[in-house]
Amino acid sequence: MANKLVSDMCLPPHLAHLLAARRLTTAKALALLDERVRLGGGGRLATTLCGLDEALGGGIPLGKLTEVVGPSGIGKTQFCLKLALLATLPECYGGLNGRVVYIDTESKFSSRRMIEICQKSFPQIFRQEGLAQKMAGRILVMRPASLSDFTKSLEQMKVTLLQNDVKLLIVDSVAAFMSSENERGTTGFTQHPLRWALSFLKSIAELTRIPVVVSNQVRSQSNDDGYHYSFEVKRMGDGDGAERLESHLVAALGIQWAHAVTIRLVFESHSGQRFIKVAKSPMSPAVAFPFIVESSGITLLNDEGIDVSGPEITSIRCQESGIKQCT
Ligand SMILES: Nc1ncnc2c1ncn2[C@@H]1O[C@H](COP(=O)(O)OP(=O)(O)OP(=O)(O)O)[C@@H](O)[C@H]1O
């Protein structure tokens, strides 16, 4: 049954298209459909970026790990700030009406910027006395000074999240802990401590049923401004033989990480334009949305999305003079 072809199943055209876009050709795809149903339409944090929400089946899934990855200066923190804001919003505004734990490893969190995004996106909230302050007070910002601090704070996290009605956990970003020493595994841990932390994050998401969003920066040794990163590991037997593509990111975070992430949003730039690409998602088509960052935060230039195919799905492009060069 698992090997029955999707093309023999008389599925509605839009579903057949989705499955084809993800190269899901057998009944295994139906199991993924069940997963989507199980998550349910309400089990999401809407990003309010309409095209992206539609592609993700309503937004960022609860109980799963979402990775936001891209070069420096592209807009990952802007996206995280917006998500944090949205999670605190009352449900009537599409929010989760909860608290947020924001692990800010690079001191990039800015309450001033968040208020600006809120003012521009939801001016009506500022008209309700005390609501903006109430929402701001719902975000707990933690600044671990080291990987060891980070792992310690995670160990206490499950209880904190459950006790405090936390509806979103953000780690912005894990790149801060990817020192060359950690990458070489010389810290004396039998398992890389960052990998431990990341698999722990996955278990936190599953236990607490909240969305866990982790930002991750790609770095290049190259001075070229147009290059590719492959971040998925090519599995043995996929396509052309037993070749394995171990990219910089996989080397730093491990193959487990590549698989632990349910949703991967790649922020990239090329041809003078920034894009959010749905690079990994169980049921979404691989699409990219052009975006800009403005005072109200990230805005999509269109909600249709551009189909992405071939190696573009598993690469990250950084080619824009207007943003900081990846280092
Ligand atoms: N108030 C604002 N109005 C318009 N654009 C802004 C505003 N604040 C920040 N930006 C834009 O957001 C971008 C920086 O985004 P962000 O800090 O999210 O990058 P990042 O991807 O998190 O980078 P890094 O990996 O280095 O932390 C810049 O291009 C900047 O111009």
mmCIF file of C-alpha atoms and ligand atoms in Angstrom:
data_model
loop_
_atom_site.group_PDB
_atom_site.id
_atom_site.type_symbol
_atom_site.label_atom_id
_atom_site.label_comp_id
_atom_site.label_asym_id
_atom_site.label_seq_id
_atom_site.Cartn_x
_atom_site.Cartn_y
_atom_site.Cartn_z
ATOM 1 C CA MET A 1 0.000 0.000 0.000
ATOM 2 C CA ALA A 2 2.810 2.413 0.932
ATOM 3 C CA ASN A 3 4.150 2.055 -2.590
ATOM 4 C CA LYS A 4 0.854 2.761 -4.339
ATOM 5 C CA LEU A 5 1.333 5.642 -6.737
ATOM 6 C CA VAL A 6 -0.309 8.992 -6.024
ATOM 7 C CA SER A 7 -1.174 9.206 -9.727
ATOM 8 C CA ASP A 8 -3.423 6.135 -9.280
ATOM 9 C CA MET A 9 -5.292 7.615 -6.327
ATOM 10 C CA CYS A 10 -7.692 10.098 -8.013
ATOM 11 C CA LEU A 11 -6.711 12.917 -5.639
ATOM 12 C CA PRO A 12 -8.087 16.447 -6.146
ATOM 13 C CA PRO A 13 -5.813 18.362 -8.571
ATOM 14 C CA HIS A 14 -4.490 20.842 -5.952
ATOM 15 C CA LEU A 15 -3.396 17.983 -3.688
ATOM 16 C CA ALA A 16 -1.842 16.082 -6.561
ATOM 17 C CA HIS A 17 0.070 19.271 -7.454
ATOM 18 C CA LEU A 18 1.290 19.738 -3.878
ATOM 19 C CA LEU A 19 2.494 16.167 -3.663
ATOM 20 C CA ALA A 20 4.179 16.384 -7.064
ATOM 21 C CA ALA A 21 5.924 19.628 -6.064
ATOM 22 C CA ARG A 22 7.396 17.815 -3.056
ATOM 23 C CA ARG A 23 8.190 14.778 -5.217
ATOM 24 C CA LEU A 24 5.905 12.651 -3.069
ATOM 25 C CA THR A 25 4.783 10.012 -5.493
ATOM 26 C CA THR A 26 3.559 7.156 -3.295
ATOM 27 C CA ALA A 27 1.000 6.461 -0.580
ATOM 28 C CA LYS A 28 3.612 7.534 1.959
ATOM 29 C CA ALA A 29 2.408 10.996 1.034
ATOM 30 C CA LEU A 30 -0.974 10.183 2.543
ATOM 31 C CA ALA A 31 0.663 9.676 5.923
ATOM 32 C CA LEU A 32 1.972 13.223 5.629
ATOM 33 C CA LEU A 33 -1.526 14.400 4.782
ATOM 34 C CA ASP A 34 -2.794 12.744 7.952
ATOM 35 C CA GLU A 35 -0.093 14.626 9.857
ATOM 36 C CA ARG A 36 -1.391 17.891 8.464
ATOM 37 C CA VAL A 37 -4.924 17.052 9.488
ATOM 38 C CA ARG A 38 -3.660 16.034 12.941
ATOM 39 C CA LEU A 39 -1.928 19.398 13.361
ATOM 40 C CA GLY A 40 -5.207 21.068 12.444
ATOM 41 C CA GLY A 41 -5.817 24.543 11.084
ATOM 42 C CA GLY A 42 -5.781 26.060 14.581
ATOM 43 C CA GLY A 43 -2.400 24.605 15.475
ATOM 44 C CA ARG A 44 -0.453 27.439 13.901
ATOM 45 C CA LEU A 45 0.962 30.828 14.634
ATOM 46 C CA ALA A 46 -0.013 32.975 11.647
ATOM 47 C CA THR A 47 2.843 35.164 10.418
ATOM 48 C CA THR A 48 0.317 37.582 8.848
ATOM 49 C CA LEU A 49 2.324 37.257 5.625
ATOM 50 C CA CYS A 50 -0.643 35.899 3.663
ATOM 51 C CA GLY A 51 1.161 33.950 0.933
ATOM 52 C CA LEU A 52 3.544 32.375 3.408
ATOM 53 C CA ASP A 53 0.750 31.441 5.806
ATOM 54 C CA GLU A 54 -1.173 29.851 2.998
ATOM 55 C CA ALA A 55 1.851 27.869 1.873
ATOM 56 C CA LEU A 56 2.432 26.673 5.438
ATOM 57 C CA GLY A 57 -1.164 25.607 5.956
ATOM 58 C CA GLY A 58 -1.940 28.542 8.263
ATOM 59 C CA GLY A 59 1.433 29.584 9.674
ATOM 60 C CA ILE A 60 4.228 28.286 11.873
ATOM 61 C CA PRO A 61 3.141 24.923 13.327
ATOM 62 C CA LEU A 62 2.767 24.415 17.061
ATOM 63 C CA GLY A 63 4.754 21.562 18.575
ATOM 64 C CA LYS A 64 7.411 21.651 15.859
ATOM 65 C CA LEU A 65 10.813 23.113 15.224
ATOM 66 C CA THR A 66 11.069 25.825 12.575
ATOM 67 C CA GLU A 67 14.424 27.044 11.323
ATOM 68 C CA VAL A 68 14.899 30.491 9.809
ATOM 69 C CA VAL A 69 18.221 30.446 8.036
ATOM 70 C CA GLY A 70 20.035 32.973 5.882
ATOM 71 C CA PRO A 71 22.934 35.354 5.580
ATOM 72 C CA SER A 72 23.650 38.231 7.934
ATOM 73 C CA GLY A 73 21.460 41.314 7.616
ATOM 74 C CA ILE A 74 18.785 39.652 5.482
ATOM 75 C CA GLY A 75 15.910 40.036 7.985
ATOM 76 C CA LYS A 76 15.845 36.954 10.233
ATOM 77 C CA THR A 77 15.661 38.977 13.443
ATOM 78 C CA GLN A 78 12.976 41.215 11.939
ATOM 79 C CA PHE A 79 10.947 38.078 11.271
ATOM 80 C CA CYS A 80 11.528 36.752 14.799
ATOM 81 C CA LEU A 81 10.494 40.087 16.346
ATOM 82 C CA LYS A 82 7.272 40.010 14.378
ATOM 83 C CA LEU A 83 6.532 36.444 15.461
ATOM 84 C CA ALA A 84 7.183 37.353 19.090
ATOM 85 C CA LEU A 85 4.820 40.279 18.807
ATOM 86 C CA LEU A 86 2.139 38.149 17.143
ATOM 87 C CA ALA A 87 2.287 35.436 19.790
ATOM 88 C CA THR A 88 1.492 38.014 22.486
ATOM 89 C CA LEU A 89 -1.460 39.485 20.595
ATOM 90 C CA PRO A 90 -4.986 38.776 21.785
ATOM 91 C CA GLU A 91 -6.703 36.054 19.795
ATOM 92 C CA CYS A 92 -9.073 38.580 18.201
ATOM 93 C CA TYR A 93 -6.016 39.959 16.373
ATOM 94 C CA GLY A 94 -4.939 36.476 15.260
ATOM 95 C CA GLY A 95 -2.392 36.034 18.064
ATOM 96 C CA LEU A 96 -1.867 33.333 20.641
ATOM 97 C CA ASN A 97 -2.489 35.625 23.631
ATOM 98 C CA GLY A 98 0.477 34.188 25.485
ATOM 99 C CA ARG A 99 3.961 34.804 26.727
ATOM 100 C CA VAL A 100 7.121 34.468 24.687
ATOM 101 C CA VAL A 101 10.597 33.348 25.694
ATOM 102 C CA TYR A 102 13.095 35.040 23.386
ATOM 103 C CA ILE A 103 16.631 33.686 23.711
ATOM 104 C CA ASP A 104 18.703 36.513 22.302
ATOM 105 C CA THR A 105 22.222 35.200 21.850
ATOM 106 C CA GLU A 106 23.561 38.157 19.859
ATOM 107 C CA SER A 107 21.901 41.073 21.690
ATOM 108 C CA LYS A 108 19.799 41.842 18.639
ATOM 109 C CA PHE A 109 16.430 41.981 20.392
ATOM 110 C CA SER A 110 15.118 45.538 20.352
ATOM 111 C CA SER A 111 11.949 46.415 22.237
ATOM 112 C CA ARG A 112 11.974 49.804 20.489
ATOM 113 C CA ARG A 113 11.941 48.097 17.088
ATOM 114 C CA MET A 114 9.220 45.728 18.203
ATOM 115 C CA ILE A 115 7.046 48.650 19.345
ATOM 116 C CA GLU A 116 7.632 50.321 15.976
ATOM 117 C CA ILE A 117 6.499 47.151 14.161
ATOM 118 C CA CYS A 118 3.454 46.927 16.421
ATOM 119 C CA GLN A 119 2.561 50.606 15.966
ATOM 120 C CA LYS A 120 2.762 50.371 12.185
ATOM 121 C CA SER A 121 1.056 46.978 11.843
ATOM 122 C CA PHE A 122 -1.572 47.206 14.578
ATOM 123 C CA PRO A 123 -2.207 50.899 15.318
ATOM 124 C CA GLN A 124 -5.531 49.977 16.950
ATOM 125 C CA ILE A 125 -3.655 48.211 19.780
ATOM 126 C CA PHE A 126 -2.099 51.508 20.819
ATOM 127 C CA ARG A 127 -5.550 53.012 21.054
ATOM 128 C CA GLN A 128 -6.493 50.541 23.792
ATOM 129 C CA GLU A 129 -5.102 51.800 27.044
ATOM 130 C CA GLY A 130 -2.392 49.642 28.563
ATOM 131 C CA LEU A 131 -2.632 46.845 25.952
ATOM 132 C CA ALA A 132 0.708 47.577 24.259
ATOM 133 C CA GLN A 133 2.483 47.627 27.652
ATOM 134 C CA LYS A 134 0.739 44.424 28.674
ATOM 135 C CA MET A 135 1.933 42.702 25.504
ATOM 136 C CA ALA A 136 5.481 44.021 25.858
ATOM 137 C CA GLY A 137 5.551 42.631 29.402
ATOM 138 C CA ARG A 138 4.772 39.193 28.053
ATOM 139 C CA ILE A 139 8.130 38.789 26.328
ATOM 140 C CA LEU A 140 10.896 37.366 28.460
ATOM 141 C CA VAL A 141 14.271 38.060 26.855
ATOM 142 C CA MET A 142 17.133 35.817 27.934
ATOM 143 C CA ARG A 143 20.749 36.499 27.002
ATOM 144 C CA PRO A 144 22.903 33.443 27.658
ATOM 145 C CA ALA A 145 26.575 34.429 27.614
ATOM 146 C CA SER A 146 27.864 31.060 26.466
ATOM 147 C CA LEU A 147 26.838 27.734 25.061
ATOM 148 C CA SER A 148 27.053 26.320 28.552
ATOM 149 C CA ASP A 149 24.636 29.012 29.847
ATOM 150 C CA PHE A 150 22.336 28.266 26.940
ATOM 151 C CA THR A 151 22.215 24.529 27.630
ATOM 152 C CA LYS A 152 21.647 25.170 31.353
ATOM 153 C CA SER A 153 18.731 27.499 30.628
ATOM 154 C CA LEU A 154 17.212 24.897 28.309
ATOM 155 C CA GLU A 155 17.344 22.260 31.019
ATOM 156 C CA GLN A 156 14.971 24.385 33.113
ATOM 157 C CA MET A 157 12.935 25.473 30.155
ATOM 158 C CA LYS A 158 10.211 22.808 30.006
ATOM 159 C CA VAL A 159 8.901 23.693 33.457
ATOM 160 C CA THR A 160 9.211 27.448 32.813
ATOM 161 C CA LEU A 161 7.255 27.182 29.580
ATOM 162 C CA LEU A 162 4.480 25.087 31.044
ATOM 163 C CA GLN A 163 4.140 27.148 34.222
ATOM 164 C CA ASN A 164 4.098 30.533 32.528
ATOM 165 C CA ASP A 165 1.681 29.965 29.679
ATOM 166 C CA VAL A 166 4.445 30.513 27.135
ATOM 167 C CA LYS A 167 3.129 30.201 23.582
ATOM 168 C CA LEU A 168 6.353 30.709 21.602
ATOM 169 C CA LEU A 169 10.037 30.019 22.098
ATOM 170 C CA ILE A 170 12.551 31.796 19.867
ATOM 171 C CA VAL A 171 16.296 31.274 19.725
ATOM 172 C CA ASP A 172 17.937 34.099 17.750
ATOM 173 C CA SER A 173 20.420 32.761 16.819
ATOM 174 C CA VAL A 174 22.240 29.472 17.242
ATOM 175 C CA ALA A 175 25.077 30.711 15.018
ATOM 176 C CA ALA A 176 26.569 32.559 17.997
ATOM 177 C CA PHE A 177 27.470 29.230 19.561
ATOM 178 C CA MET A 178 29.096 27.769 16.509
ATOM 179 C CA SER A 179 32.655 28.652 17.386
ATOM 180 C CA SER A 180 35.351 26.757 15.571
ATOM 181 C CA GLU A 181 36.206 25.099 18.886
ATOM 182 C CA ASN A 182 32.648 23.820 19.242
ATOM 183 C CA GLU A 183 32.565 22.723 15.627
ATOM 184 C CA ARG A 184 35.670 20.624 16.112
ATOM 185 C CA GLY A 185 34.056 19.015 19.124
ATOM 186 C CA THR A 186 36.952 19.840 21.429
ATOM 187 C CA THR A 187 34.764 20.879 24.330
ATOM 188 C CA GLY A 188 34.968 17.504 26.008
ATOM 189 C CA PHE A 189 31.301 16.495 25.473
ATOM 190 C CA THR A 190 30.719 13.037 24.081
ATOM 191 C CA GLN A 191 27.958 14.585 22.007
ATOM 192 C CA HIS A 192 28.352 18.067 20.584
ATOM 193 C CA PRO A 193 26.596 20.310 23.193
ATOM 194 C CA LEU A 194 24.914 22.428 20.555
ATOM 195 C CA ARG A 195 23.472 19.342 18.911
ATOM 196 C CA TRP A 196 22.219 18.209 22.287
ATOM 197 C CA ALA A 197 20.598 21.612 22.785
ATOM 198 C CA LEU A 198 18.924 21.484 19.407
ATOM 199 C CA SER A 199 17.487 18.025 19.872
ATOM 200 C CA PHE A 200 16.321 19.182 23.302
ATOM 201 C CA LEU A 201 14.534 22.094 21.618
ATOM 202 C CA LYS A 202 12.685 19.620 19.441
ATOM 203 C CA SER A 203 11.555 17.676 22.493
ATOM 204 C CA ILE A 204 10.475 20.949 24.154
ATOM 205 C CA ALA A 205 8.335 21.769 21.119
ATOM 206 C CA GLU A 206 6.741 18.334 21.161
ATOM 207 C CA LEU A 207 6.071 18.304 24.882
ATOM 208 C CA THR A 208 4.727 21.826 25.243
ATOM 209 C CA ARG A 209 2.969 21.924 21.838
ATOM 210 C CA ILE A 210 4.291 25.408 21.172
ATOM 211 C CA PRO A 211 6.158 26.583 18.080
ATOM 212 C CA VAL A 212 9.922 26.719 18.561
ATOM 213 C CA VAL A 213 11.674 28.998 16.077
ATOM 214 C CA VAL A 214 15.448 28.967 15.728
ATOM 215 C CA SER A 215 17.342 31.397 13.541
ATOM 216 C CA ASN A 216 20.604 30.357 12.011
ATOM 217 C CA GLN A 217 23.117 32.378 10.053
ATOM 218 C CA VAL A 218 25.085 31.021 7.135
ATOM 219 C CA ARG A 219 28.668 32.057 6.833
ATOM 220 C CA SER A 220 31.040 31.798 3.933
ATOM 221 C CA GLN A 221 34.767 31.843 3.578
ATOM 222 C CA SER A 222 34.214 33.039 0.044
ATOM 223 C CA ASN A 223 34.508 36.658 -1.017
ATOM 224 C CA ASP A 224 32.148 36.012 -3.896
ATOM 225 C CA ASP A 225 28.725 37.450 -3.329
ATOM 226 C CA GLY A 226 27.006 34.753 -5.324
ATOM 227 C CA TYR A 227 27.371 31.259 -3.951
ATOM 228 C CA HIS A 228 25.360 28.295 -2.863
ATOM 229 C CA TYR A 229 25.036 26.409 0.377
ATOM 230 C CA SER A 230 23.584 22.984 0.356
ATOM 231 C CA PHE A 231 22.142 22.391 3.785
ATOM 232 C CA GLU A 232 20.445 19.067 3.335
ATOM 233 C CA VAL A 233 22.418 15.880 3.310
ATOM 234 C CA LYS A 234 21.938 13.905 0.195
ATOM 235 C CA ARG A 235 20.868 10.505 1.421
ATOM 236 C CA MET A 236 22.644 7.361 0.368
ATOM 237 C CA GLY A 237 21.076 6.025 -2.771
ATOM 238 C CA ASP A 238 19.308 9.304 -3.645
ATOM 239 C CA GLY A 239 19.720 10.263 -7.269
ATOM 240 C CA ASP A 240 23.240 9.849 -8.485
ATOM 241 C CA GLY A 241 24.674 7.068 -6.402
ATOM 242 C CA ALA A 242 26.114 7.155 -2.909
ATOM 243 C CA GLU A 243 27.441 10.722 -2.988
ATOM 244 C CA ARG A 244 26.947 12.632 0.289
ATOM 245 C CA LEU A 245 26.866 16.381 0.335
ATOM 246 C CA GLU A 246 28.093 17.598 3.697
ATOM 247 C CA SER A 247 27.765 21.360 3.730
ATOM 248 C CA HIS A 248 29.180 23.853 6.187
ATOM 249 C CA LEU A 249 25.864 23.964 8.008
ATOM 250 C CA VAL A 250 25.506 20.242 8.257
ATOM 251 C CA ALA A 251 29.068 20.032 9.494
ATOM 252 C CA ALA A 252 28.338 22.570 12.200
ATOM 253 C CA LEU A 253 24.954 21.340 13.342
ATOM 254 C CA GLY A 254 24.921 17.709 12.410
ATOM 255 C CA ILE A 255 22.691 15.610 10.256
ATOM 256 C CA GLN A 256 20.299 15.134 13.163
ATOM 257 C CA TRP A 257 19.563 18.848 13.036
ATOM 258 C CA ALA A 258 18.740 18.754 9.329
ATOM 259 C CA HIS A 259 16.153 16.096 10.125
ATOM 260 C CA ALA A 260 14.924 17.577 13.428
ATOM 261 C CA VAL A 261 13.655 20.690 11.698
ATOM 262 C CA THR A 262 10.073 20.383 10.420
ATOM 263 C CA ILE A 263 9.905 23.730 8.639
ATOM 264 C CA ARG A 264 12.927 25.423 7.113
ATOM 265 C CA LEU A 265 12.493 28.952 5.822
ATOM 266 C CA VAL A 266 15.469 30.165 3.858
ATOM 267 C CA PHE A 267 15.976 33.922 3.709
ATOM 268 C CA GLU A 268 18.103 34.698 0.700
ATOM 269 C CA SER A 269 18.810 37.375 -1.857
ATOM 270 C CA HIS A 270 19.547 37.414 -5.516
ATOM 271 C CA SER A 271 19.055 39.722 -8.464
ATOM 272 C CA GLY A 272 18.761 42.615 -6.004
ATOM 273 C CA GLN A 273 15.743 41.087 -4.297
ATOM 274 C CA ARG A 274 15.227 39.302 -0.972
ATOM 275 C CA PHE A 275 13.168 36.127 -0.800
ATOM 276 C CA ILE A 276 11.649 33.887 1.842
ATOM 277 C CA LYS A 277 11.783 30.364 0.505
ATOM 278 C CA VAL A 278 9.818 27.477 1.981
ATOM 279 C CA ALA A 279 12.707 25.050 1.643
ATOM 280 C CA LYS A 280 11.372 22.316 3.892
ATOM 281 C CA SER A 281 7.824 21.631 4.918
ATOM 282 C CA PRO A 282 5.957 18.323 5.050
ATOM 283 C CA MET A 283 3.069 19.483 2.949
ATOM 284 C CA SER A 284 3.830 22.834 1.334
ATOM 285 C CA PRO A 285 4.922 23.397 -2.205
ATOM 286 C CA ALA A 286 8.486 24.704 -2.543
ATOM 287 C CA VAL A 287 7.811 28.376 -3.163
ATOM 288 C CA ALA A 288 9.683 31.639 -2.678
ATOM 289 C CA PHE A 289 8.166 35.011 -1.804
ATOM 290 C CA PRO A 290 9.939 38.279 -2.582
ATOM 291 C CA PHE A 291 9.970 40.572 0.454
ATOM 292 C CA ILE A 292 11.166 43.895 1.774
ATOM 293 C CA VAL A 293 11.824 45.103 5.303
ATOM 294 C CA GLU A 294 10.072 48.318 6.189
ATOM 295 C CA SER A 295 9.083 50.120 9.361
ATOM 296 C CA SER A 296 6.107 47.777 9.813
ATOM 297 C CA GLY A 297 8.459 44.791 9.539
ATOM 298 C CA ILE A 298 8.706 42.214 6.802
ATOM 299 C CA THR A 299 6.259 42.655 3.928
ATOM 300 C CA LEU A 300 5.759 40.262 1.021
ATOM 301 C CA LEU A 301 5.768 41.893 -2.400
ATOM 302 C CA ASN A 302 3.318 39.302 -3.644
ATOM 303 C CA ASP A 303 1.385 36.448 -2.101
ATOM 304 C CA GLU A 304 1.486 34.158 -5.087
ATOM 305 C CA GLY A 305 4.965 32.809 -4.571
ATOM 306 C CA ILE A 306 7.372 31.623 -7.205
ATOM 307 C CA ASP A 307 7.764 27.878 -7.708
ATOM 308 C CA VAL A 308 11.217 26.648 -6.800
ATOM 309 C CA SER A 309 12.627 23.497 -8.278
ATOM 310 C CA GLY A 310 15.736 21.354 -8.463
ATOM 311 C CA PRO A 311 18.845 22.246 -6.423
ATOM 312 C CA GLU A 312 17.386 25.689 -5.635
ATOM 313 C CA ILE A 313 15.259 24.051 -2.919
ATOM 314 C CA THR A 314 18.277 23.033 -0.877
ATOM 315 C CA SER A 315 20.567 26.012 -1.358
ATOM 316 C CA ILE A 316 20.907 29.490 0.093
ATOM 317 C CA ARG A 317 21.829 32.384 -2.121
ATOM 318 C CA CYS A 318 23.356 35.600 -0.942
ATOM 319 C CA GLN A 319 23.809 38.101 -3.694
ATOM 320 C CA GLU A 320 22.823 41.617 -2.884
ATOM 321 C CA SER A 321 24.930 44.705 -2.551
ATOM 322 C CA GLY A 322 22.359 46.328 -0.264
ATOM 323 C CA ILE A 323 22.883 43.986 2.694
ATOM 324 C CA LYS A 324 25.910 43.161 4.765
ATOM 325 C CA GLN A 325 28.240 40.706 3.103
ATOM 326 C CA CYS A 326 28.097 37.234 4.616
ATOM 327 C CA THR A 327 31.218 36.722 6.668
HETATM 328 N N1 LIG B 1 13.057 50.218 11.088
HETATM 329 C C1 LIG B 1 13.440 49.591 9.967
HETATM 330 N N2 LIG B 1 12.922 49.974 8.794
HETATM 331 C C2 LIG B 1 13.277 49.359 7.658
HETATM 332 N N3 LIG B 1 14.181 48.358 7.595
HETATM 333 C C3 LIG B 1 14.737 47.960 8.739
HETATM 334 C C4 LIG B 1 14.392 48.537 9.986
HETATM 335 N N4 LIG B 1 15.102 47.921 10.942
HETATM 336 C C5 LIG B 1 15.864 46.992 10.323
HETATM 337 N N5 LIG B 1 15.646 47.015 9.002
HETATM 338 C C6 LIG B 1 16.309 46.201 7.980
HETATM 339 O O1 LIG B 1 16.407 44.878 8.434
HETATM 340 C C7 LIG B 1 17.637 44.308 7.961
HETATM 341 C C8 LIG B 1 18.375 43.653 9.092
HETATM 342 O O2 LIG B 1 17.634 42.578 9.433
HETATM 343 P P1 LIG B 1 18.013 41.615 10.635
HETATM 344 O O3 LIG B 1 18.642 42.352 11.753
HETATM 345 O O4 LIG B 1 16.758 40.876 10.896
HETATM 346 O O5 LIG B 1 19.108 40.704 9.950
HETATM 347 P P2 LIG B 1 19.525 39.216 10.360
HETATM 348 O O6 LIG B 1 19.182 38.365 9.201
HETATM 349 O O7 LIG B 1 18.944 38.852 11.679
HETATM 350 O O8 LIG B 1 21.103 39.393 10.467
HETATM 351 P P3 LIG B 1 22.155 38.679 11.471
HETATM 352 O O9 LIG B 1 22.245 37.252 11.030
HETATM 353 O O10 LIG B 1 23.411 39.436 11.234
HETATM 354 O O11 LIG B 1 21.626 38.833 12.866
HETATM 355 C C9 LIG B 1 18.462 45.424 7.368
HETATM 356 O O12 LIG B 1 18.423 45.281 5.961
HETATM 357 C C10 LIG B 1 17.745 46.673 7.781
HETATM 358 O O13 LIG B 1 17.812 47.597 6.766
#
